[in-house]
Amino acid sequence: MKPKVLVTRETFPEVIDYLAQHVEVEHNQNDEAYDEAELMRRLQGKAGVFANPTHRFAGELFAACPELKAVCNMAVGYNNIDVPAATAAGVMVTNTPDVLNETTADFGWTLMMAATRRVSESEHFLRAGQWKRWRYDDFLSADVHSSTLGIIGMGRIGQAIARRSMGFNMKVVYHNRSRLAPELEAAANHAQYLGMEELLRTADHVVLVLPYSPASHHLIGAKQLAMMKPTATLVNIARGGIVDDAALIAALRSGTIAAAGIDVFENEPAFNSDFLTLKNVVLTPHIGSASVPTRRAMAYLTADNLIAALSGQRPPNLLNPDTFQP
Ligand code: DGY
């Protein structure tokens, strides 16, 4: 008998077909919203789950679903899963690293350039029929080229963002839990390691690419925003909660920093509606990895992790190796 799995949200139909060759699939191609109770109910008797960050997997769920062996998240970030609780319950947890590095790095640049060069604001002006005459000072901004790019969180996506800066004649500074090996710094446009405060004071554009954890909660708040240059842009493509959104709104409103590009929000998909009152922020709905090839690759990788986990093989992206029993 094939092991049973739940796919919690709609995904590529061909990935459902692929999974169905290996496991018995209960899918949610109508994309119904499962609350916690419904998720637990549907997980009864399931050995695996194809998950994504819209659902939380915490201790009480593992206790209520004793047959669950694997939670495979279609995302590189996995702060929606209590990994220690999963490990204690013997449940394997996987994510989808690497396949999204370049696409997400592209999007970090998209937001940095759009926010710095006031693309949303000027487009709204044009669409509203307000453009009557060319002016020498229409939508003046800072430059991206030849500036200093600050990256907080220098993992694989951060390094991909840094590599792109070579063509823009930029200097790269970074902060990370640990300093990169010299050859990785060299490949990342000779990135220079700085302490957080020095980075915030030095960079013209700051991009956040670090994982969310209790330690990174509100890492960027009023105090840190005040350290940044008044001409600076802040980009968050990491996770909501790393930035104190209320403090960012206040900083954008008062001109503490010039602009922001924000793809992730505290409590998303709900977000602080005061953002909508600001012209100097570009807002997108968590689409950093959303190219067709990348989202498809993430879905297949999630399926491969799930199939491996339920067929006695080590999943390629196992986050809690202690749970694997060959
Ligand atoms: C990720 O992979 O973590 C992206 O943010 C999508 O959730």
Coordinates of C-alpha atoms in Angstrom, one line a residue, residues 49-250:
V49 CA 2.7 16.5 4.1
F50 CA 3.6 18.8 1.2
A51 CA 3.5 22.1 3.1
N52 CA 4.2 25.7 2.6
P53 CA 4.7 28.7 4.9
T54 CA 1.0 29.5 5.1
H55 CA 0.5 26.6 7.6
R56 CA 2.1 26.3 11.0
F57 CA 3.4 22.9 12.2
A58 CA 4.0 23.0 16.0
G59 CA 4.2 20.6 18.9
E60 CA 0.5 20.1 19.4
L61 CA 0.1 19.1 15.7
F62 CA 2.8 16.5 16.0
A63 CA 1.2 15.1 19.1
A64 CA -2.2 14.9 17.4
C65 CA -0.8 13.2 14.2
P66 CA 1.3 10.2 15.4
E67 CA 1.5 8.7 12.0
L68 CA 3.2 11.7 10.5
K69 CA 6.8 11.0 9.4
A70 CA 7.7 14.0 7.1
V71 CA 6.8 17.6 6.7
C72 CA 8.2 18.9 3.4
N73 CA 8.1 22.6 3.1
M74 CA 7.9 24.2 -0.4
A75 CA 10.2 27.1 0.7
V76 CA 13.8 27.7 1.8
G77 CA 12.5 29.4 5.0
Y78 CA 11.0 27.1 7.5
N79 CA 10.1 29.3 10.5
N80 CA 6.5 28.0 10.1
I81 CA 7.7 24.6 11.4
D82 CA 8.8 24.0 15.0
V83 CA 11.8 21.9 14.0
P84 CA 12.9 20.9 17.6
A85 CA 9.3 19.7 18.2
A86 CA 9.3 17.8 15.0
T87 CA 12.6 16.2 15.9
A88 CA 11.3 15.2 19.3
A89 CA 8.4 13.6 17.6
G90 CA 10.7 11.8 15.1
V91 CA 9.2 13.8 12.1
M92 CA 11.6 14.6 9.2
V93 CA 11.5 18.2 8.1
T94 CA 12.8 19.4 4.7
N95 CA 13.0 22.7 2.8
T96 CA 13.9 23.8 -0.8
P97 CA 17.3 25.5 -0.7
D98 CA 19.4 26.5 -3.8
V99 CA 16.9 26.2 -6.5
L100 CA 15.6 29.7 -5.7
N101 CA 18.8 31.5 -5.1
E102 CA 19.2 33.3 -8.4
T103 CA 15.5 34.2 -8.9
T104 CA 15.2 35.6 -5.3
A105 CA 18.5 37.5 -5.8
D106 CA 17.0 39.0 -9.0
F107 CA 14.0 40.1 -7.0
G108 CA 16.1 41.7 -4.3
W109 CA 17.6 43.8 -7.0
T110 CA 14.2 44.5 -8.5
L111 CA 13.0 46.0 -5.2
M112 CA 16.2 47.8 -4.5
M113 CA 16.1 49.5 -7.9
A114 CA 12.4 50.2 -8.0
A115 CA 12.4 51.7 -4.5
T116 CA 15.5 53.7 -5.0
R117 CA 14.5 55.1 -8.4
R118 CA 10.9 55.7 -7.3
V119 CA 9.3 53.5 -10.0
S120 CA 6.0 52.8 -8.2
E121 CA 5.5 56.4 -7.2
S122 CA 6.3 57.8 -10.6
E123 CA 4.1 55.2 -12.4
H124 CA 1.1 56.1 -10.1
F125 CA 1.7 59.8 -11.0
L126 CA 1.7 59.0 -14.7
R127 CA -1.4 56.7 -14.5
A128 CA -3.3 59.3 -12.5
G129 CA -2.8 61.8 -15.4
Q130 CA -0.6 64.1 -13.4
W131 CA 2.3 64.2 -15.9
K132 CA 1.8 67.5 -17.7
R133 CA 5.3 68.7 -18.5
W134 CA 8.8 67.2 -18.2
R135 CA 10.7 68.8 -15.3
Y136 CA 14.4 68.7 -14.4
D137 CA 13.6 67.6 -10.9
D138 CA 10.8 65.1 -11.4
F139 CA 11.3 62.1 -9.1
L140 CA 15.0 62.7 -8.3
S141 CA 16.6 59.9 -6.4
A142 CA 19.8 58.4 -5.2
D143 CA 21.9 56.3 -7.5
V144 CA 22.3 52.5 -7.4
H145 CA 25.5 52.2 -9.4
S146 CA 28.7 53.2 -7.7
S147 CA 27.1 53.1 -4.3
T148 CA 27.6 50.8 -1.3
L149 CA 25.4 47.8 -1.0
G150 CA 24.9 46.4 2.5
I151 CA 23.7 42.8 2.8
I152 CA 22.5 41.4 6.1
G153 CA 22.5 37.6 5.9
M154 CA 25.2 36.4 3.5
G155 CA 24.0 32.9 2.7
R156 CA 23.6 31.7 -0.9
I157 CA 21.0 34.3 -1.8
G158 CA 23.0 37.1 -0.2
Q159 CA 26.0 36.0 -2.2
A160 CA 24.0 35.9 -5.4
I161 CA 22.8 39.5 -4.7
A162 CA 26.4 40.6 -4.1
R163 CA 27.7 39.0 -7.4
R164 CA 25.2 41.1 -9.4
S165 CA 26.7 44.3 -8.0
M166 CA 29.9 43.8 -10.0
G167 CA 28.2 45.2 -13.1
F168 CA 27.1 48.2 -11.2
N169 CA 30.5 49.2 -9.9
M170 CA 29.4 48.9 -6.3
K171 CA 31.2 48.2 -3.1
V172 CA 29.7 45.4 -1.0
V173 CA 29.6 45.3 2.8
Y174 CA 27.9 42.5 4.7
H175 CA 26.9 41.2 8.1
N176 CA 26.3 37.6 8.9
R177 CA 26.4 35.2 11.9
S178 CA 29.9 34.2 10.8
R179 CA 32.4 35.6 8.4
L180 CA 32.6 34.0 4.9
A181 CA 35.8 32.2 3.8
P182 CA 38.1 34.6 1.8
E183 CA 37.3 32.9 -1.5
L184 CA 33.6 33.3 -1.0
E185 CA 34.1 37.0 -0.1
A186 CA 36.2 37.4 -3.2
A187 CA 33.5 35.8 -5.4
A188 CA 30.9 38.1 -3.8
N189 CA 32.4 41.2 -5.3
H190 CA 35.1 41.3 -2.6
A191 CA 32.5 41.8 0.1
Q192 CA 33.8 43.3 3.3
Y193 CA 32.5 42.0 6.7
L194 CA 31.2 44.6 9.0
G195 CA 29.4 44.7 12.4
M196 CA 25.6 45.4 12.0
E197 CA 25.8 49.0 13.2
E198 CA 28.7 49.9 11.0
L199 CA 27.0 48.3 8.0
L200 CA 23.8 50.3 8.7
R201 CA 25.8 53.6 8.9
T202 CA 27.9 52.8 5.8
A203 CA 25.5 51.3 3.2
D204 CA 23.5 53.3 0.7
H205 CA 21.2 50.3 0.2
V206 CA 20.5 47.6 2.8
V207 CA 19.1 44.2 1.7
L208 CA 17.8 41.8 4.3
V209 CA 18.2 38.1 3.4
L210 CA 18.6 36.4 6.8
P211 CA 16.3 33.7 8.2
Y212 CA 13.6 34.6 10.7
S213 CA 14.1 33.3 14.3
P214 CA 13.4 34.7 17.7
A215 CA 17.0 36.2 17.5
S216 CA 16.2 38.1 14.4
H217 CA 12.7 39.4 15.5
H218 CA 12.7 43.2 15.0
L219 CA 16.4 43.2 14.2
I220 CA 15.6 46.4 12.3
G221 CA 13.6 48.8 14.4
A222 CA 13.6 52.5 15.1
K223 CA 17.1 52.5 16.6
Q224 CA 18.6 50.7 13.6
L225 CA 16.7 52.8 11.0
A226 CA 18.0 55.9 12.7
M227 CA 21.5 54.7 12.0
M228 CA 20.9 54.5 8.3
K229 CA 21.6 57.3 5.8
P230 CA 18.6 59.6 5.1
T231 CA 19.2 58.8 1.4
A232 CA 19.2 55.0 2.0
T233 CA 16.9 52.3 0.8
L234 CA 15.9 49.2 2.8
V235 CA 14.8 46.0 1.1
N236 CA 13.3 43.0 2.9
I237 CA 13.0 39.8 0.9
A238 CA 13.6 37.6 3.9
R239 CA 10.7 37.2 6.3
G240 CA 8.1 39.4 8.0
G241 CA 9.0 40.1 11.7
I242 CA 12.7 40.8 11.0
V243 CA 11.6 44.5 10.5
D244 CA 9.4 46.3 12.9
D245 CA 6.9 47.4 10.3
A246 CA 5.4 50.2 12.5
A247 CA 8.9 51.6 13.0
L248 CA 9.7 51.4 9.3
I249 CA 6.5 53.2 8.4
A250 CA 7.4 56.0 10.9

